[in-house]
């Protein structure tokens, strides 16, 4: 585990030629570039991204054809497939873990070092030591915009209605279980959970796994790591049988469960830093508190999961065209400036050399996020980022379809997970 680094930032160079996220005709003298990001659907930063694109367009002669979509396993697979068939974009905002290995291995993206040979100030406002390196060749290909942390969002109305005190940094696992039971007995849903169980899996595992082996993929049927993964998967069945998940958990969508927090029908949502903007946009941020996931075992409550796991890539296809390459560099320089990164992740981990810029009138939820980061005692990256994509998809789908229903044991599912592409 790495010590949590909180970084705060100063302004970098803004390239003179900028672009936008519309699909209109190319303006006179401008360059048209295609961009794909995960700022689509109900992503918490979608509005921030769209506004940034509009601003970018107004000061540029360039045009961006944007094809952003919300991140999912199927979206990740489509991005990889597009590279395989030669349909990749010019600029891609994507993950830096194993998901990017196929197109890095195929030589379809340009490394930051290669770009800096022509544009030495590229991402100069960033701490290069924090750039995620590819497992393929240990080179850095993506410029990180903002990182992430995963923590508990708490509905204040539900807690007040149940006569409970809001959790803080001293929140224990036993108190969490007790609160969930009280919330359930008062007719509310304790935990808003849908088809995306990865946040809970990470913390279930973090609470079970010895620090020395957290992040490792277990060997079949042996060792502390195996035992911890089995225990983490079984937690879902335990919580399901306790009635801590929504009544429609087996079919619930992410949109529905997030809405439960807005509608004051659920108490807890475990999600990432990007979800802050979702609550702000829905006008309920004053009714949402932010706290740490309660610790168990050797993990302290203030130990968190977070890191830098996504960034902007320039594809080889765009890099071979001098004019288009320049436009891509300009676009990414704009989107990774101090000011812009602060808008996307003022409350997140960043690679900015001097950290994010604090807003004069920021939401209380953002202020709480800053406190969470400042008080974190340790951080570690999400283990799912090191998993094979097919194995990860199968495991998370099996939690809801097989493990909680008793159709298969956690051990049986985990054996198959480890066997995928092994």
Short mmCIF file of C-alpha atoms in Angstrom, two decimals:
data_model
loop_
_atom_site.label_atom_id
_atom_site.label_comp_id
_atom_site.label_asym_id
_atom_site.label_seq_id
_atom_site.Cartn_x
_atom_site.Cartn_y
_atom_site.Cartn_z
CA UNK A 1 0.00 0.00 0.00
CA UNK A 2 1.13 3.46 -0.75
CA UNK A 3 0.82 6.42 1.53
CA UNK A 4 -2.00 8.68 0.46
CA UNK A 5 -0.74 11.62 -1.51
CA UNK A 6 -2.94 14.67 -1.57
CA UNK A 7 -1.88 17.07 -4.24
CA UNK A 8 -2.93 20.64 -4.96
CA UNK A 9 -2.17 22.56 -8.17
CA UNK A 10 -1.00 25.67 -10.04
CA UNK A 11 -1.73 26.78 -13.57
CA UNK A 12 0.08 25.08 -16.44
CA UNK A 13 0.51 26.21 -19.98
CA UNK A 14 -2.66 26.39 -22.04
CA UNK A 15 -2.03 25.60 -25.68
CA UNK A 16 -3.11 28.32 -28.05
CA UNK A 17 -5.25 26.21 -30.34
CA UNK A 18 -8.28 24.72 -28.62
CA UNK A 19 -11.36 22.71 -29.56
CA UNK A 20 -14.87 21.66 -28.49
CA UNK A 21 -17.30 18.84 -27.98
CA UNK A 22 -19.88 19.34 -30.65
CA UNK A 23 -20.62 17.55 -33.87
CA UNK A 24 -21.04 20.57 -36.11
CA UNK A 25 -19.22 21.46 -39.30
CA UNK A 26 -15.50 22.06 -39.10
CA UNK A 27 -14.79 25.76 -38.81
CA UNK A 28 -12.54 27.52 -41.29
CA UNK A 29 -8.90 26.83 -40.51
CA UNK A 30 -9.69 24.37 -37.73
CA UNK A 31 -8.83 20.73 -37.23
CA UNK A 32 -11.42 18.09 -36.53
CA UNK A 33 -10.53 15.45 -33.94
CA UNK A 34 -12.56 12.56 -32.57
CA UNK A 35 -12.77 12.08 -28.81
CA UNK A 36 -14.14 9.25 -26.68
CA UNK A 37 -14.48 9.57 -22.89
CA UNK A 38 -16.46 7.93 -20.11
CA UNK A 39 -18.25 11.20 -19.29
CA UNK A 40 -21.56 9.99 -20.69
CA UNK A 41 -24.88 8.74 -19.34
CA UNK A 42 -25.44 9.85 -15.75
CA UNK A 43 -21.73 10.19 -14.95
CA UNK A 44 -21.35 12.76 -12.20
CA UNK A 45 -18.93 14.82 -14.30
CA UNK A 46 -20.91 14.81 -17.53
CA UNK A 47 -22.13 18.40 -17.14
CA UNK A 48 -18.63 19.55 -16.19
CA UNK A 49 -17.25 17.86 -19.29
CA UNK A 50 -19.89 19.33 -21.58
CA UNK A 51 -19.34 22.82 -20.21
CA UNK A 52 -15.59 22.40 -20.64
CA UNK A 53 -16.12 21.37 -24.23
CA UNK A 54 -18.32 24.38 -24.90
CA UNK A 55 -15.70 26.69 -23.41
CA UNK A 56 -13.04 24.94 -25.43
CA UNK A 57 -15.03 25.46 -28.62
CA UNK A 58 -15.54 29.17 -28.08
CA UNK A 59 -11.79 29.84 -27.97
CA UNK A 60 -10.76 27.47 -30.73
CA UNK A 61 -11.08 27.00 -34.44
CA UNK A 62 -10.98 23.23 -33.97
CA UNK A 63 -13.93 20.86 -33.82
CA UNK A 64 -14.30 17.81 -31.59
CA UNK A 65 -16.57 14.97 -32.60
CA UNK A 66 -17.45 13.54 -29.22
CA UNK A 67 -18.65 9.97 -28.70
CA UNK A 68 -18.58 9.72 -24.93
CA UNK A 69 -20.53 7.07 -23.03
CA UNK A 70 -20.89 5.94 -19.44
CA UNK A 71 -18.26 3.48 -18.30
CA UNK A 72 -19.28 -0.17 -18.13
CA UNK A 73 -17.69 -3.50 -18.94
CA UNK A 74 -19.43 -3.54 -22.34
CA UNK A 75 -18.19 0.00 -23.07
CA UNK A 76 -14.63 -1.00 -22.19
CA UNK A 77 -14.88 -3.98 -24.52
CA UNK A 78 -16.17 -1.78 -27.34
CA UNK A 79 -13.26 0.63 -26.95
CA UNK A 80 -10.78 -2.24 -27.24
CA UNK A 81 -12.65 -3.66 -30.24
CA UNK A 82 -12.58 -0.28 -31.99
CA UNK A 83 -8.79 -0.34 -31.76
CA UNK A 84 -8.70 -3.85 -33.18
CA UNK A 85 -10.73 -2.88 -36.26
CA UNK A 86 -9.04 0.49 -36.83
CA UNK A 87 -11.96 2.59 -35.58
CA UNK A 88 -10.19 4.15 -32.61
CA UNK A 89 -10.61 7.89 -31.88
CA UNK A 90 -7.86 10.50 -31.96
CA UNK A 91 -8.10 11.14 -28.21
CA UNK A 92 -9.30 8.64 -25.64
CA UNK A 93 -10.04 9.14 -21.95
CA UNK A 94 -9.72 5.63 -20.56
CA UNK A 95 -8.39 3.43 -17.80
CA UNK A 96 -4.68 2.85 -17.26
CA UNK A 97 -4.79 -0.64 -15.74
CA UNK A 98 -5.09 -3.99 -17.49
CA UNK A 99 -8.01 -2.72 -19.58
CA UNK A 100 -5.59 -0.69 -21.69
CA UNK A 101 -3.10 -3.53 -22.23
CA UNK A 102 -4.46 -4.68 -25.64
CA UNK A 103 -4.04 -1.37 -27.44
CA UNK A 104 -0.79 -0.53 -25.65
CA UNK A 105 0.63 -3.91 -26.64
CA UNK A 106 -0.51 -3.32 -30.23
CA UNK A 107 1.33 0.02 -30.37
CA UNK A 108 -1.88 1.97 -30.98
CA UNK A 109 -1.20 4.82 -28.51
CA UNK A 110 1.69 7.27 -28.16
CA UNK A 111 3.71 7.48 -24.95
CA UNK A 112 3.99 10.74 -23.03
CA UNK A 113 7.76 10.68 -23.51
CA UNK A 114 7.35 10.45 -27.29
CA UNK A 115 4.95 13.40 -27.33
CA UNK A 116 7.34 15.44 -25.18
CA UNK A 117 10.06 15.06 -27.79
CA UNK A 118 8.00 17.44 -29.95
CA UNK A 119 6.03 19.23 -27.20
CA UNK A 120 8.37 19.38 -24.16
CA UNK A 121 5.78 21.26 -22.05
CA UNK A 122 3.13 18.58 -22.50
CA UNK A 123 1.54 17.95 -19.07
CA UNK A 124 4.28 20.07 -17.48
CA UNK A 125 1.94 20.99 -14.63
CA UNK A 126 1.80 17.36 -13.52
CA UNK A 127 4.00 15.33 -11.21
CA UNK A 128 5.33 12.75 -13.66
CA UNK A 129 6.18 10.35 -10.84
CA UNK A 130 2.43 9.94 -10.27
CA UNK A 131 1.64 9.02 -13.88
CA UNK A 132 0.34 5.43 -14.05
CA UNK A 133 2.75 3.21 -15.98
CA UNK A 134 1.52 0.46 -18.27
CA UNK A 135 2.11 -3.10 -17.13
CA UNK A 136 3.02 -3.93 -20.74
CA UNK A 137 6.28 -1.96 -20.94
CA UNK A 138 6.35 0.32 -17.87
CA UNK A 139 5.86 3.37 -20.13
CA UNK A 140 3.38 6.17 -19.34
CA UNK A 141 0.79 6.70 -22.06
CA UNK A 142 -2.04 8.59 -20.36
CA UNK A 143 -2.13 12.04 -18.78
CA UNK A 144 -4.25 11.65 -15.63
CA UNK A 145 -6.97 14.25 -15.13
CA UNK A 146 -8.18 13.38 -11.70
CA UNK A 147 -8.02 10.27 -9.66
CA UNK A 148 -10.63 8.73 -7.46
CA UNK A 149 -11.44 7.62 -3.98
CA UNK A 150 -14.27 5.37 -2.87
CA UNK A 151 -16.24 6.24 0.23
CA UNK A 152 -19.67 6.20 1.88
CA UNK A 153 -22.39 8.69 0.99
CA UNK A 154 -24.96 8.95 3.79
CA UNK A 155 -28.54 10.22 3.58
CA UNK A 156 -29.07 12.63 6.46
CA UNK A 157 -32.88 12.48 6.32
CA UNK A 158 -32.94 8.70 6.68
CA UNK A 159 -30.52 8.79 9.60
CA UNK A 160 -32.49 11.51 11.36
CA UNK A 161 -35.77 9.68 10.81
CA UNK A 162 -34.27 6.55 12.37
CA UNK A 163 -32.86 8.46 15.35
CA UNK A 164 -29.27 7.66 14.42
CA UNK A 165 -26.15 9.79 14.65
CA UNK A 166 -24.26 10.43 11.44
CA UNK A 167 -21.08 8.33 11.21
CA UNK A 168 -17.63 9.89 11.51
CA UNK A 169 -14.00 8.77 11.36
CA UNK A 170 -14.54 6.62 14.46
CA UNK A 171 -17.36 4.59 12.90
CA UNK A 172 -16.94 0.88 13.61
CA UNK A 173 -18.05 -2.15 11.64
CA UNK A 174 -20.26 -3.34 14.50
CA UNK A 175 -21.98 0.06 14.70
CA UNK A 176 -22.46 0.00 10.93
CA UNK A 177 -24.19 -3.39 11.11
CA UNK A 178 -26.33 -2.19 14.02
CA UNK A 179 -27.33 0.97 12.12
CA UNK A 180 -28.23 -1.06 9.03
CA UNK A 181 -30.56 -3.22 11.12
CA UNK A 182 -32.27 -0.15 12.61
CA UNK A 183 -32.64 1.44 9.18
CA UNK A 184 -34.13 -1.78 7.76
CA UNK A 185 -36.57 -2.10 10.67
CA UNK A 186 -37.73 1.48 10.07
CA UNK A 187 -38.75 0.65 6.51
CA UNK A 188 -35.76 2.11 4.65
CA UNK A 189 -33.16 0.39 2.51
CA UNK A 190 -29.82 0.36 4.35
CA UNK A 191 -27.56 0.00 1.28
CA UNK A 192 -28.35 1.21 -2.24
CA UNK A 193 -26.71 -1.52 -4.32
CA UNK A 194 -27.32 -2.63 -7.90
CA UNK A 195 -25.51 -4.54 -10.62
CA UNK A 196 -22.25 -2.72 -9.85
CA UNK A 197 -20.92 -4.36 -6.66
CA UNK A 198 -17.25 -3.57 -7.17
CA UNK A 199 -17.05 -0.78 -4.58
CA UNK A 200 -18.40 -3.02 -1.83
CA UNK A 201 -16.26 -5.93 -2.97
CA UNK A 202 -13.14 -3.77 -2.68
CA UNK A 203 -13.90 -2.78 0.91
CA UNK A 204 -15.18 -6.20 1.95
CA UNK A 205 -11.83 -7.53 0.71
CA UNK A 206 -9.87 -4.65 2.26
CA UNK A 207 -11.41 -5.51 5.64
CA UNK A 208 -10.62 -9.22 5.26
CA UNK A 209 -7.26 -9.21 3.51
CA UNK A 210 -3.88 -8.85 5.24
CA UNK A 211 -2.14 -5.74 3.94
CA UNK A 212 0.78 -7.76 2.61
CA UNK A 213 -1.38 -9.64 0.10
CA UNK A 214 -4.08 -7.09 -0.70
CA UNK A 215 -4.01 -6.44 -4.43
CA UNK A 216 -2.83 -9.94 -5.29
CA UNK A 217 -4.90 -12.43 -7.27
CA UNK A 218 -5.25 -15.53 -5.07
CA UNK A 219 -3.99 -19.02 -5.76
CA UNK A 220 -6.80 -21.58 -5.97
CA UNK A 221 -7.92 -23.10 -2.66
CA UNK A 222 -4.94 -21.98 -0.60
CA UNK A 223 -3.50 -19.11 1.36
CA UNK A 224 -4.67 -16.01 3.21
CA UNK A 225 -5.48 -14.23 -0.03
CA UNK A 226 -7.85 -17.00 -1.16
CA UNK A 227 -9.59 -17.04 2.23
CA UNK A 228 -10.04 -13.26 2.13
CA UNK A 229 -11.56 -13.27 -1.37
CA UNK A 230 -14.00 -16.03 -0.43
CA UNK A 231 -15.01 -14.15 2.73
CA UNK A 232 -15.49 -10.91 0.76
CA UNK A 233 -17.75 -12.61 -1.79
CA UNK A 234 -19.75 -14.30 0.96
CA UNK A 235 -20.43 -10.90 2.57
CA UNK A 236 -22.84 -10.16 -0.28
CA UNK A 237 -24.91 -13.24 0.53
CA UNK A 238 -24.85 -12.37 4.23
CA UNK A 239 -26.04 -8.79 3.63
CA UNK A 240 -28.67 -9.93 1.13
CA UNK A 241 -30.13 -12.39 3.62
CA UNK A 242 -30.10 -9.71 6.33
CA UNK A 243 -32.27 -7.50 4.12
CA UNK A 244 -29.65 -4.75 3.81
CA UNK A 245 -30.00 -4.43 0.01
CA UNK A 246 -32.97 -3.05 -1.98
CA UNK A 247 -36.01 -5.31 -2.34
CA UNK A 248 -35.40 -5.41 -6.09
CA UNK A 249 -31.66 -5.96 -5.72
CA UNK A 250 -31.58 -8.87 -8.18
CA UNK A 251 -32.82 -6.62 -10.99
CA UNK A 252 -32.02 -3.08 -9.77
CA UNK A 253 -30.12 -0.73 -12.06
CA UNK A 254 -27.49 1.76 -10.97
CA UNK A 255 -29.77 4.65 -11.94
CA UNK A 256 -32.52 3.28 -9.68
CA UNK A 257 -30.33 2.76 -6.64
CA UNK A 258 -28.67 6.17 -6.93
CA UNK A 259 -32.14 7.66 -7.16
CA UNK A 260 -32.99 6.01 -3.84
CA UNK A 261 -30.48 8.33 -2.18
CA UNK A 262 -32.04 11.37 -3.85
CA UNK A 263 -35.55 10.25 -2.86
CA UNK A 264 -34.63 9.60 0.80
CA UNK A 265 -35.40 5.89 0.62
CA UNK A 266 -31.88 4.53 1.17
CA UNK A 267 -29.24 5.33 3.79
CA UNK A 268 -25.87 4.37 2.30
CA UNK A 269 -24.31 4.51 -1.15
CA UNK A 270 -20.72 3.37 -1.57
CA UNK A 271 -19.37 5.10 -4.66
CA UNK A 272 -16.53 7.15 -6.05
CA UNK A 273 -15.52 10.80 -5.80
CA UNK A 274 -17.25 11.56 -9.11
CA UNK A 275 -20.66 10.95 -7.52
CA UNK A 276 -20.42 14.27 -5.67
CA UNK A 277 -21.42 16.16 -8.80
CA UNK A 278 -24.41 13.83 -9.23
CA UNK A 279 -25.82 14.92 -5.87
CA UNK A 280 -25.03 18.58 -6.56
CA UNK A 281 -26.78 18.45 -9.94
CA UNK A 282 -29.83 16.84 -8.32
CA UNK A 283 -29.93 19.59 -5.69
CA UNK A 284 -29.62 17.25 -2.72
CA UNK A 285 -25.98 17.71 -1.75
CA UNK A 286 -26.96 19.45 1.51
CA UNK A 287 -28.84 16.28 2.50
CA UNK A 288 -25.88 13.99 1.86
CA UNK A 289 -22.96 13.44 4.23
CA UNK A 290 -19.68 11.82 3.32
CA UNK A 291 -17.74 9.48 5.56
CA UNK A 292 -15.24 6.63 5.59
CA UNK A 293 -16.22 3.00 5.12
CA UNK A 294 -16.03 1.41 8.58
CA UNK A 295 -12.93 -0.68 9.12
CA UNK A 296 -12.54 -4.23 10.37
CA UNK A 297 -9.59 -6.47 11.06
CA UNK A 298 -6.27 -4.71 10.52
CA UNK A 299 -7.79 -1.98 8.36
CA UNK A 300 -8.43 1.37 10.05
CA UNK A 301 -11.65 3.15 9.14
CA UNK A 302 -9.57 6.01 7.74
CA UNK A 303 -7.69 3.73 5.32
CA UNK A 304 -9.23 4.33 1.92
CA UNK A 305 -9.23 2.99 -1.62
CA UNK A 306 -8.14 5.50 -4.24
CA UNK A 307 -5.58 6.43 -6.82
CA UNK A 308 -5.06 7.53 -10.41
CA UNK A 309 -6.64 5.03 -12.77
CA UNK A 310 -7.62 6.93 -15.92
CA UNK A 311 -6.24 9.56 -18.25
CA UNK A 312 -6.08 11.03 -21.74
CA UNK A 313 -4.37 9.04 -24.50
CA UNK A 314 -3.33 10.23 -27.97
CA UNK A 315 -3.65 7.42 -30.47
CA UNK A 316 -0.94 6.49 -32.92
CA UNK A 317 -3.33 7.21 -35.77
CA UNK A 318 -3.65 10.84 -34.67
CA UNK A 319 0.03 11.09 -33.79
CA UNK A 320 1.10 10.33 -37.34
CA UNK A 321 -0.67 13.45 -38.64
CA UNK A 322 1.26 16.55 -37.55
CA UNK A 323 -1.71 18.91 -37.68
CA UNK A 324 -4.05 16.53 -35.89
CA UNK A 325 -1.39 15.65 -33.32
CA UNK A 326 -1.01 19.35 -32.48
CA UNK A 327 -4.77 19.70 -32.03
CA UNK A 328 -4.84 16.64 -29.76
CA UNK A 329 -2.04 18.06 -27.62
CA UNK A 330 -3.91 21.37 -27.38
CA UNK A 331 -7.14 19.67 -26.40
CA UNK A 332 -5.55 17.53 -23.69
CA UNK A 333 -3.54 20.51 -22.41
CA UNK A 334 -6.79 22.40 -21.97
CA UNK A 335 -8.58 19.50 -20.29
CA UNK A 336 -5.66 18.86 -17.92
CA UNK A 337 -4.94 22.46 -16.94
CA UNK A 338 -4.99 23.28 -13.24
CA UNK A 339 -8.28 25.12 -13.54
CA UNK A 340 -10.02 22.35 -15.47
CA UNK A 341 -8.76 19.48 -13.35
CA UNK A 342 -10.00 21.38 -10.30
CA UNK A 343 -13.48 21.52 -11.82
CA UNK A 344 -13.47 17.78 -12.48
CA UNK A 345 -11.87 16.70 -9.25
CA UNK A 346 -11.33 19.40 -6.67
CA UNK A 347 -12.14 16.72 -4.12
CA UNK A 348 -10.12 13.91 -5.69
CA UNK A 349 -6.56 12.69 -5.83
CA UNK A 350 -4.71 14.35 -8.71
CA UNK A 351 -1.25 14.37 -10.27
CA UNK A 352 -1.13 18.16 -10.33
CA UNK A 353 2.14 19.41 -8.91
CA UNK A 354 0.47 21.99 -6.67
CA UNK A 355 -2.97 20.48 -6.17
CA UNK A 356 -6.45 21.66 -7.02
CA UNK A 357 -7.82 25.18 -6.83
CA UNK A 358 -10.32 25.74 -4.05
CA UNK A 359 -13.60 27.36 -5.10
CA UNK A 360 -14.86 30.40 -3.20
CA UNK A 361 -18.36 28.98 -2.70
CA UNK A 362 -17.99 25.23 -2.96
CA UNK A 363 -20.59 22.71 -1.86
CA UNK A 364 -20.40 21.43 1.71
CA UNK A 365 -20.09 17.97 0.18
CA UNK A 366 -16.89 19.05 -1.58
CA UNK A 367 -15.57 20.45 1.71
CA UNK A 368 -16.31 17.11 3.39
CA UNK A 369 -14.41 15.35 0.62
CA UNK A 370 -11.36 17.50 1.30
CA UNK A 371 -11.60 16.54 4.97
CA UNK A 372 -11.86 12.84 4.05
CA UNK A 373 -8.71 13.07 1.95
CA UNK A 374 -6.81 15.09 4.53
CA UNK A 375 -7.70 12.63 7.28
CA UNK A 376 -6.96 9.46 5.34
CA UNK A 377 -4.24 7.40 6.98
CA UNK A 378 -3.46 5.16 4.03
CA UNK A 379 -4.61 4.48 0.49
CA UNK A 380 -4.47 1.60 -1.92
CA UNK A 381 -5.59 1.12 -5.49
CA UNK A 382 -8.69 -0.91 -6.32
CA UNK A 383 -7.75 -4.55 -6.85
CA UNK A 384 -10.18 -4.88 -9.75
CA UNK A 385 -7.83 -2.73 -11.85
CA UNK A 386 -5.31 -5.57 -11.85
CA UNK A 387 -7.82 -8.25 -12.85
CA UNK A 388 -8.38 -9.65 -16.31
CA UNK A 389 -11.43 -7.89 -17.77
CA UNK A 390 -13.38 -11.06 -18.55
CA UNK A 391 -12.63 -12.51 -15.12
CA UNK A 392 -13.72 -9.30 -13.42
CA UNK A 393 -16.97 -9.12 -15.38
CA UNK A 394 -17.80 -12.74 -14.64
CA UNK A 395 -17.12 -12.37 -10.92
CA UNK A 396 -19.20 -9.25 -10.45
CA UNK A 397 -22.10 -10.65 -12.48
CA UNK A 398 -21.94 -13.90 -10.49
CA UNK A 399 -22.32 -12.10 -7.18
CA UNK A 400 -25.90 -11.18 -8.00
CA UNK A 401 -26.84 -14.08 -10.27
CA UNK A 402 -25.29 -16.94 -8.33
CA UNK A 403 -23.71 -16.24 -4.94
CA UNK A 404 -26.44 -14.27 -3.15
CA UNK A 405 -29.12 -16.64 -4.45
CA UNK A 406 -27.21 -19.72 -3.34
CA UNK A 407 -26.97 -21.16 -6.85
CA UNK A 408 -23.18 -21.39 -6.56
CA UNK A 409 -20.74 -21.08 -3.70
CA UNK A 410 -18.21 -18.28 -3.51
CA UNK A 411 -15.43 -20.88 -3.76
CA UNK A 412 -16.88 -22.33 -6.96
CA UNK A 413 -17.22 -18.90 -8.58
CA UNK A 414 -13.74 -17.83 -7.51
CA UNK A 415 -12.15 -20.97 -8.96
CA UNK A 416 -13.69 -20.14 -12.31
CA UNK A 417 -12.63 -16.48 -12.01
CA UNK A 418 -9.01 -17.46 -11.46
CA UNK A 419 -9.17 -19.96 -14.31
CA UNK A 420 -10.24 -17.38 -16.90
CA UNK A 421 -7.30 -16.71 -19.25
CA UNK A 422 -4.91 -18.24 -16.74
#
